[in-house]
Amino acid sequence: MRRIARISLAIILSLAVAILTVWAGLAMWYRLPVAELVRAVAGLLFILFGLATVVALFSRFRIRAFVLFAAAFAVVLVWWSTIRPFDHADWAPEVARQVTGTRDGTLLTLTDVRDFEWRSATDFTERWTTRTYDLSTLQTVDLFMSYWSGTKIAHVIISFGFAGGDYLAWSIEVRRQGGGKFSPMADLFKSNPLVIIAADERDVVGVRSNVRGEDVQIYRLKASPEAARALLLEYVLDANALSTTPEFYNSITTNCTTTIVKMMRAVGDVVPLDWRLIVNGYLPEYAYARGALDVSLPMSVLREAAHIDGRARESGLSPDFSRLIRVGVPSPTPNAH
């Protein structure tokens, strides 16, 4: 029995060591502040050390090997904890500014609202504006899903609709430096900060549907004006916090979906854990199951009506963009525009 117990413990510890070894090796590869070759060698050496530890766990040197590995991994964790996101860099133009907001009664004033005019991915006119919104006129909340890599993964945008047909979209994104590219793997390892963008829909939605050619879909949410205001103000709180204390974007734990979930929980909504919060391409089905969409229609009908690409291209990113992309989209809210 003792032999079986020792072997079982060795197997469990081996799995733990293997996982921690892979993580540490990749962390060194992506984040050590040295030349690429040195990073590669450091990561490889730690992986070899981890493999040697796994072998030793099945020998009489198991305790000594595990203690040595734990000490080495602790050193990696101490180094990892010293890595902080930077707040000044040569950012890509579309993420160069972090929106901030102040509230005076029902009036919300936002600074650095993005209003780019896109002609192509590399040809655009930059505009950052200051705008004031009357929270008492906030009526609707819409969910945009922009599918950039198949049907399983999408970028999530939340848009708030005001009386008169004004919409304000919020997008949680990777704050890339100029010339940088989005890498889900690299962004698991403290590669880029997080940025919260507030923008016109014809900017932040239109660049995805009309310029990048992504499959963009819209779902009108069943949310009261009170719930919409609470969620919007939570965005503002997070944006203000990011402006003074940067955070890293993380492809799993801190991204466009998980951050929205955190906000919804902060305003009192119950958001049970679900695999669709990670494989977020199925987020509309999750919202449907939670009764947040128009459940009087089958989900397949909502999916079919949600595609805005054709209407978006016909609009040509005109000032009437927001109204045109909503034509024919079912809404559970009678006062939606």
CSV table of C-alpha atoms in Angstrom, one decimal:
chain,number,residue,atom,x,y,z
A,1,MET,CA,0.0,0.0,0.0
A,2,ARG,CA,2.8,2.4,0.8
A,3,ARG,CA,4.4,1.8,-2.6
A,4,ILE,CA,1.1,2.5,-4.3
A,5,ALA,CA,0.7,5.7,-2.2
A,6,ARG,CA,4.2,6.8,-3.1
A,7,ILE,CA,3.6,6.2,-6.8
A,8,SER,CA,0.3,8.0,-6.7
A,9,LEU,CA,1.8,11.0,-5.0
A,10,ALA,CA,4.7,11.0,-7.4
A,11,ILE,CA,2.2,11.1,-10.4
A,12,ILE,CA,0.2,13.9,-8.9
A,13,LEU,CA,3.4,16.0,-8.1
A,14,SER,CA,4.7,15.2,-11.6
A,15,LEU,CA,1.6,16.6,-13.2
A,16,ALA,CA,1.9,19.8,-11.0
A,17,VAL,CA,5.6,20.2,-11.8
A,18,ALA,CA,5.0,19.7,-15.6
A,19,ILE,CA,2.3,22.4,-15.6
A,20,LEU,CA,4.4,24.8,-13.6
A,21,THR,CA,7.4,24.1,-15.7
A,22,VAL,CA,5.7,24.9,-19.0
A,23,TRP,CA,4.2,28.1,-17.6
A,24,ALA,CA,7.6,29.2,-16.2
A,25,GLY,CA,9.4,28.4,-19.5
A,26,LEU,CA,6.9,30.4,-21.5
A,27,ALA,CA,7.0,33.3,-19.0
A,28,MET,CA,10.7,33.5,-19.5
A,29,TRP,CA,10.4,33.3,-23.3
A,30,TYR,CA,7.8,36.1,-23.4
A,31,ARG,CA,8.9,38.4,-20.6
A,32,LEU,CA,12.6,38.1,-19.7
A,33,PRO,CA,14.1,41.6,-20.6
A,34,VAL,CA,17.0,40.1,-22.6
A,35,ALA,CA,17.9,39.2,-26.1
A,36,GLU,CA,15.7,36.5,-27.9
A,37,LEU,CA,18.4,33.9,-27.8
A,38,VAL,CA,19.0,34.3,-24.1
A,39,ARG,CA,15.3,34.1,-23.5
A,40,ALA,CA,15.1,30.9,-25.5
A,41,VAL,CA,18.0,29.3,-23.6
A,42,ALA,CA,16.7,30.4,-20.2
A,43,GLY,CA,13.2,28.9,-20.9
A,44,LEU,CA,14.7,25.7,-22.3
A,45,LEU,CA,17.0,25.2,-19.3
A,46,PHE,CA,14.1,25.6,-16.9
A,47,ILE,CA,12.0,23.1,-18.9
A,48,LEU,CA,14.9,20.6,-18.8
A,49,PHE,CA,15.2,21.2,-15.1
A,50,GLY,CA,11.5,20.5,-14.7
A,51,LEU,CA,11.8,17.3,-16.7
A,52,ALA,CA,14.7,16.2,-14.5
A,53,THR,CA,12.6,16.9,-11.4
A,54,VAL,CA,9.8,14.7,-12.8
A,55,VAL,CA,12.2,11.8,-13.3
A,56,ALA,CA,13.6,12.3,-9.8
A,57,LEU,CA,10.1,12.2,-8.2
A,58,PHE,CA,10.1,8.5,-9.0
A,59,SER,CA,13.4,7.9,-7.3
A,60,ARG,CA,14.8,8.0,-3.7
A,61,PHE,CA,15.8,11.7,-4.4
A,62,ARG,CA,12.1,12.7,-4.7
A,63,ILE,CA,12.0,15.0,-1.6
A,64,ARG,CA,15.2,16.8,-2.4
A,65,ALA,CA,14.2,17.2,-6.0
A,66,PHE,CA,10.8,18.6,-5.2
A,67,VAL,CA,12.2,21.1,-2.6
A,68,LEU,CA,14.8,22.3,-5.1
A,69,PHE,CA,12.1,22.7,-7.8
A,70,ALA,CA,9.9,24.6,-5.4
A,71,ALA,CA,12.7,27.0,-4.5
A,72,ALA,CA,13.5,27.6,-8.2
A,73,PHE,CA,9.8,28.2,-9.0
A,74,ALA,CA,9.5,30.6,-6.1
A,75,VAL,CA,12.3,32.7,-7.6
A,76,VAL,CA,10.4,32.8,-10.9
A,77,LEU,CA,7.3,33.9,-9.1
A,78,VAL,CA,9.2,36.7,-7.3
A,79,TRP,CA,10.5,37.9,-10.6
A,80,TRP,CA,7.1,37.6,-12.2
A,81,SER,CA,5.5,39.8,-9.4
A,82,THR,CA,7.9,42.6,-10.2
A,83,ILE,CA,6.6,43.0,-13.8
A,84,ARG,CA,4.2,46.0,-14.0
A,85,PRO,CA,2.3,47.3,-16.9
A,86,PHE,CA,3.7,50.6,-18.4
A,87,ASP,CA,1.5,53.6,-18.9
A,88,HIS,CA,3.6,55.5,-21.4
A,89,ALA,CA,4.6,54.1,-24.8
A,90,ASP,CA,4.3,54.7,-28.5
A,91,TRP,CA,0.8,53.3,-28.6
A,92,ALA,CA,-1.1,52.3,-31.8
A,93,PRO,CA,-3.3,55.4,-32.6
A,94,GLU,CA,-6.7,53.7,-32.0
A,95,VAL,CA,-5.7,52.8,-28.4
A,96,ALA,CA,-3.5,55.8,-27.6
A,97,ARG,CA,-5.9,57.3,-25.1
A,98,GLN,CA,-7.9,55.9,-22.2
A,99,VAL,CA,-11.4,57.4,-21.7
A,100,THR,CA,-12.2,59.0,-18.4
A,101,GLY,CA,-15.4,60.3,-17.0
A,102,THR,CA,-17.0,62.6,-14.4
A,103,ARG,CA,-20.6,62.8,-13.2
A,104,ASP,CA,-22.6,65.8,-12.1
A,105,GLY,CA,-26.1,64.7,-11.1
A,106,THR,CA,-27.6,63.0,-14.2
A,107,LEU,CA,-24.9,64.4,-16.5
A,108,LEU,CA,-22.0,62.2,-17.5
A,109,THR,CA,-19.0,63.9,-19.1
A,110,LEU,CA,-16.5,61.7,-20.9
A,111,THR,CA,-13.1,62.8,-22.1
A,112,ASP,CA,-11.3,61.1,-25.0
A,113,VAL,CA,-14.3,59.4,-26.6
A,114,ARG,CA,-13.0,58.0,-29.9
A,115,ASP,CA,-14.6,59.1,-33.2
A,116,PHE,CA,-12.2,57.9,-35.9
A,117,GLU,CA,-13.1,58.1,-39.6
A,118,TRP,CA,-11.9,54.9,-41.1
A,119,ARG,CA,-11.1,54.5,-44.9
A,120,SER,CA,-8.9,51.5,-44.5
A,121,ALA,CA,-7.0,49.7,-41.8
A,122,THR,CA,-4.1,52.1,-42.3
A,123,ASP,CA,-5.9,55.2,-43.6
A,124,PHE,CA,-8.0,57.0,-41.1
A,125,THR,CA,-8.6,60.4,-39.5
A,126,GLU,CA,-8.0,60.5,-35.7
A,127,ARG,CA,-10.6,62.3,-33.6
A,128,TRP,CA,-10.8,62.2,-29.8
A,129,THR,CA,-13.7,64.2,-28.3
A,130,THR,CA,-15.2,65.3,-25.0
A,131,ARG,CA,-19.0,64.6,-24.7
A,132,THR,CA,-21.7,65.0,-22.2
A,133,TYR,CA,-24.6,62.5,-21.8
A,134,ASP,CA,-27.8,62.8,-19.8
A,135,LEU,CA,-28.1,59.5,-17.9
A,136,SER,CA,-31.9,60.1,-17.4
A,137,THR,CA,-32.3,59.6,-21.2
A,138,LEU,CA,-30.4,56.2,-21.3
A,139,GLN,CA,-32.8,53.6,-22.6
A,140,THR,CA,-31.1,50.5,-24.0
A,141,VAL,CA,-28.1,48.2,-23.9
A,142,ASP,CA,-27.0,46.2,-26.9
A,143,LEU,CA,-24.4,43.4,-27.3
A,144,PHE,CA,-22.1,43.3,-30.3
A,145,MET,CA,-20.2,40.2,-31.2
A,146,SER,CA,-17.4,40.6,-33.7
A,147,TYR,CA,-16.1,37.2,-34.9
A,148,TRP,CA,-12.5,37.5,-36.0
A,149,SER,CA,-11.4,33.8,-35.7
A,150,GLY,CA,-14.2,31.4,-36.6
A,151,THR,CA,-17.4,30.9,-34.6
A,152,LYS,CA,-15.9,30.1,-31.2
A,153,ILE,CA,-14.1,33.3,-30.4
A,154,ALA,CA,-15.3,36.9,-30.7
A,155,HIS,CA,-14.6,40.4,-29.5
A,156,VAL,CA,-17.4,41.7,-27.3
A,157,ILE,CA,-18.7,45.3,-27.4
A,158,ILE,CA,-21.4,46.8,-25.2
A,159,SER,CA,-23.4,49.8,-26.5
A,160,PHE,CA,-25.7,52.1,-24.6
A,161,GLY,CA,-28.6,53.8,-26.4
A,162,PHE,CA,-29.9,57.2,-25.5
A,163,ALA,CA,-33.2,59.0,-26.4
A,164,GLY,CA,-32.9,60.6,-29.8
A,165,GLY,CA,-30.9,57.8,-31.3
A,166,ASP,CA,-27.5,58.4,-29.8
A,167,TYR,CA,-25.3,55.4,-29.0
A,168,LEU,CA,-22.1,55.0,-27.0
A,169,ALA,CA,-20.1,51.8,-27.5
A,170,TRP,CA,-17.6,50.5,-25.0
A,171,SER,CA,-14.8,48.1,-26.1
A,172,ILE,CA,-12.2,46.5,-23.8
A,173,GLU,CA,-9.1,46.0,-25.8
A,174,VAL,CA,-5.4,45.2,-25.9
A,175,ARG,CA,-3.3,48.4,-25.7
A,176,ARG,CA,-0.8,47.6,-28.4
A,177,GLN,CA,2.2,49.6,-29.3
A,178,GLY,CA,2.6,51.0,-32.8
A,179,GLY,CA,3.3,48.1,-35.2
A,180,GLY,CA,2.4,45.5,-32.5
A,181,LYS,CA,0.1,42.6,-33.2
A,182,PHE,CA,-2.5,40.9,-31.1
A,183,SER,CA,-1.3,37.5,-29.8
A,184,PRO,CA,-3.6,35.5,-27.5
A,185,MET,CA,-0.7,33.4,-26.3
A,186,ALA,CA,1.6,36.3,-25.6
A,187,ASP,CA,-1.1,38.1,-23.8
A,188,LEU,CA,-1.3,35.3,-21.3
A,189,PHE,CA,2.1,36.5,-20.1
A,190,LYS,CA,1.8,40.2,-19.3
A,191,SER,CA,2.6,41.4,-22.8
A,192,ASN,CA,0.3,44.3,-23.1
A,193,PRO,CA,-1.9,46.6,-20.9
A,194,LEU,CA,-5.6,46.7,-21.0
A,195,VAL,CA,-7.5,49.8,-22.3
A,196,ILE,CA,-11.2,50.7,-22.2
A,197,ILE,CA,-12.4,52.5,-25.3
A,198,ALA,CA,-15.6,54.5,-25.5
A,199,ALA,CA,-16.5,55.4,-29.1
A,200,ASP,CA,-19.1,56.0,-31.7
A,201,GLU,CA,-20.5,52.8,-33.1
A,202,ARG,CA,-19.6,53.7,-36.7
A,203,ASP,CA,-16.0,53.8,-35.4
A,204,VAL,CA,-15.5,50.9,-33.1
A,205,VAL,CA,-18.1,48.6,-34.7
A,206,GLY,CA,-17.7,49.9,-38.2
A,207,VAL,CA,-14.0,49.3,-38.4
A,208,ARG,CA,-14.7,45.7,-37.7
A,209,SER,CA,-17.6,45.2,-40.1
A,210,ASN,CA,-16.6,47.5,-42.9
A,211,VAL,CA,-12.8,47.6,-42.8
A,212,ARG,CA,-11.6,44.4,-41.2
A,213,GLY,CA,-14.4,42.3,-42.7
A,214,GLU,CA,-15.3,40.5,-39.5
A,215,ASP,CA,-18.6,38.9,-38.9
A,216,VAL,CA,-20.3,41.4,-36.6
A,217,GLN,CA,-23.6,40.6,-35.0
A,218,ILE,CA,-25.9,42.6,-32.7
A,219,TYR,CA,-28.2,41.4,-29.9
A,220,ARG,CA,-30.6,43.8,-28.2
A,221,LEU,CA,-30.5,43.1,-24.4
A,222,LYS,CA,-33.5,43.0,-22.1
A,223,ALA,CA,-32.2,45.6,-19.5
A,224,SER,CA,-34.0,48.3,-17.6
A,225,PRO,CA,-32.8,51.9,-17.8
A,226,GLU,CA,-31.7,51.6,-14.2
A,227,ALA,CA,-29.6,48.5,-14.9
A,228,ALA,CA,-28.2,50.2,-18.0
A,229,ARG,CA,-27.1,53.2,-16.0
A,230,ALA,CA,-25.5,51.1,-13.3
A,231,LEU,CA,-23.5,49.1,-15.9
A,232,LEU,CA,-22.5,52.3,-17.8
A,233,LEU,CA,-21.2,53.9,-14.5
A,234,GLU,CA,-19.3,50.7,-13.7
A,235,TYR,CA,-17.5,51.1,-17.1
A,236,VAL,CA,-16.6,54.7,-16.1
A,237,LEU,CA,-15.3,53.6,-12.7
A,238,ASP,CA,-13.1,51.0,-14.3
A,239,ALA,CA,-11.9,53.4,-17.0
A,240,ASN,CA,-11.0,56.0,-14.4
A,241,ALA,CA,-9.1,53.4,-12.4
A,242,LEU,CA,-7.2,52.2,-15.5
A,243,SER,CA,-6.2,55.8,-16.2
A,244,THR,CA,-4.2,55.9,-13.0
A,245,THR,CA,-3.4,52.3,-12.3
A,246,PRO,CA,-2.7,50.2,-15.5
A,247,GLU,CA,-3.6,46.5,-15.7
A,248,PHE,CA,-2.4,43.8,-18.0
A,249,TYR,CA,-4.7,42.3,-20.6
A,250,ASN,CA,-5.0,38.5,-20.2
A,251,SER,CA,-6.5,36.3,-22.9
A,252,ILE,CA,-8.3,34.2,-20.3
A,253,THR,CA,-8.7,36.1,-17.0
A,254,THR,CA,-8.9,39.8,-18.0
A,255,ASN,CA,-10.4,40.2,-21.4
A,256,CYS,CA,-13.4,41.8,-23.2
A,257,THR,CA,-15.7,39.1,-21.8
A,258,THR,CA,-14.5,38.5,-18.3
A,259,THR,CA,-14.2,42.2,-17.5
A,260,ILE,CA,-17.8,42.8,-18.5
A,261,VAL,CA,-18.9,39.9,-16.3
A,262,LYS,CA,-17.0,41.5,-13.4
A,263,MET,CA,-18.9,44.7,-14.0
A,264,MET,CA,-22.3,43.0,-14.2
A,265,ARG,CA,-21.6,41.3,-10.9
A,266,ALA,CA,-20.5,44.6,-9.4
A,267,VAL,CA,-23.9,46.1,-10.2
A,268,GLY,CA,-25.7,43.2,-8.6
A,269,ASP,CA,-26.5,40.9,-11.5
A,270,VAL,CA,-26.0,37.2,-11.0
A,271,VAL,CA,-23.7,35.8,-13.6
A,272,PRO,CA,-23.1,32.0,-13.0
A,273,LEU,CA,-19.8,30.5,-14.2
A,274,ASP,CA,-20.3,28.9,-17.6
A,275,TRP,CA,-17.9,27.6,-20.3
A,276,ARG,CA,-19.4,30.1,-22.7
A,277,LEU,CA,-17.8,32.9,-20.8
A,278,ILE,CA,-14.5,31.5,-21.9
A,279,VAL,CA,-15.4,30.2,-25.4
A,280,ASN,CA,-17.2,33.5,-25.8
A,281,GLY,CA,-18.5,33.0,-29.4
A,282,TYR,CA,-21.4,31.3,-27.7
A,283,LEU,CA,-22.1,34.2,-25.4
A,284,PRO,CA,-25.4,35.1,-27.2
A,285,GLU,CA,-26.7,31.5,-26.4
A,286,TYR,CA,-25.7,32.1,-22.8
A,287,ALA,CA,-27.6,35.4,-22.7
A,288,TYR,CA,-30.6,33.7,-24.3
A,289,ALA,CA,-30.6,31.0,-21.6
A,290,ARG,CA,-30.4,33.7,-18.9
A,291,GLY,CA,-33.4,35.4,-20.4
A,292,ALA,CA,-31.4,38.5,-21.4
A,293,LEU,CA,-32.6,38.4,-25.1
A,294,ASP,CA,-36.0,38.2,-26.8
A,295,VAL,CA,-36.9,34.7,-25.8
A,296,SER,CA,-40.2,34.9,-27.7
A,297,LEU,CA,-38.2,34.0,-30.8
A,298,PRO,CA,-36.0,31.0,-31.3
A,299,MET,CA,-32.3,31.6,-30.8
A,300,SER,CA,-31.7,30.6,-34.5
A,301,VAL,CA,-33.9,33.5,-35.6
A,302,LEU,CA,-32.1,35.9,-33.4
A,303,ARG,CA,-28.7,34.7,-34.8
A,304,GLU,CA,-29.9,35.1,-38.4
A,305,ALA,CA,-31.2,38.6,-37.8
A,306,ALA,CA,-28.1,39.6,-35.8
A,307,HIS,CA,-25.7,39.8,-38.8
A,308,ILE,CA,-25.1,43.5,-39.6
A,309,ASP,CA,-22.4,43.1,-42.3
A,310,GLY,CA,-24.6,43.8,-45.3
A,311,ARG,CA,-26.4,46.7,-43.7
A,312,ALA,CA,-23.2,48.1,-42.4
A,313,ARG,CA,-21.5,48.1,-45.8
A,314,GLU,CA,-24.6,49.7,-47.4
A,315,SER,CA,-24.4,52.5,-44.8
A,316,GLY,CA,-20.9,53.3,-45.8
A,317,LEU,CA,-20.1,54.3,-42.2
A,318,SER,CA,-22.5,57.2,-42.6
A,319,PRO,CA,-23.8,59.3,-39.6
A,320,ASP,CA,-26.9,57.1,-39.8
A,321,PHE,CA,-24.9,53.9,-39.2
A,322,SER,CA,-26.4,53.0,-35.8
A,323,ARG,CA,-30.0,53.2,-37.0
A,324,LEU,CA,-29.3,51.3,-40.3
A,325,ILE,CA,-27.6,48.3,-38.7
A,326,ARG,CA,-30.5,47.8,-36.3
A,327,VAL,CA,-33.2,47.5,-39.1
A,328,GLY,CA,-34.9,44.2,-38.7
A,329,VAL,CA,-33.2,43.2,-35.4
A,330,PRO,CA,-35.7,41.9,-32.8
A,331,SER,CA,-35.8,43.9,-29.6
A,332,PRO,CA,-37.2,42.8,-26.2
A,333,THR,CA,-37.5,46.5,-25.2
A,334,PRO,CA,-40.5,48.5,-26.6
A,335,ASN,CA,-38.7,51.8,-26.4
A,336,ALA,CA,-35.6,50.7,-28.4
A,337,HIS,CA,-34.7,52.8,-31.4
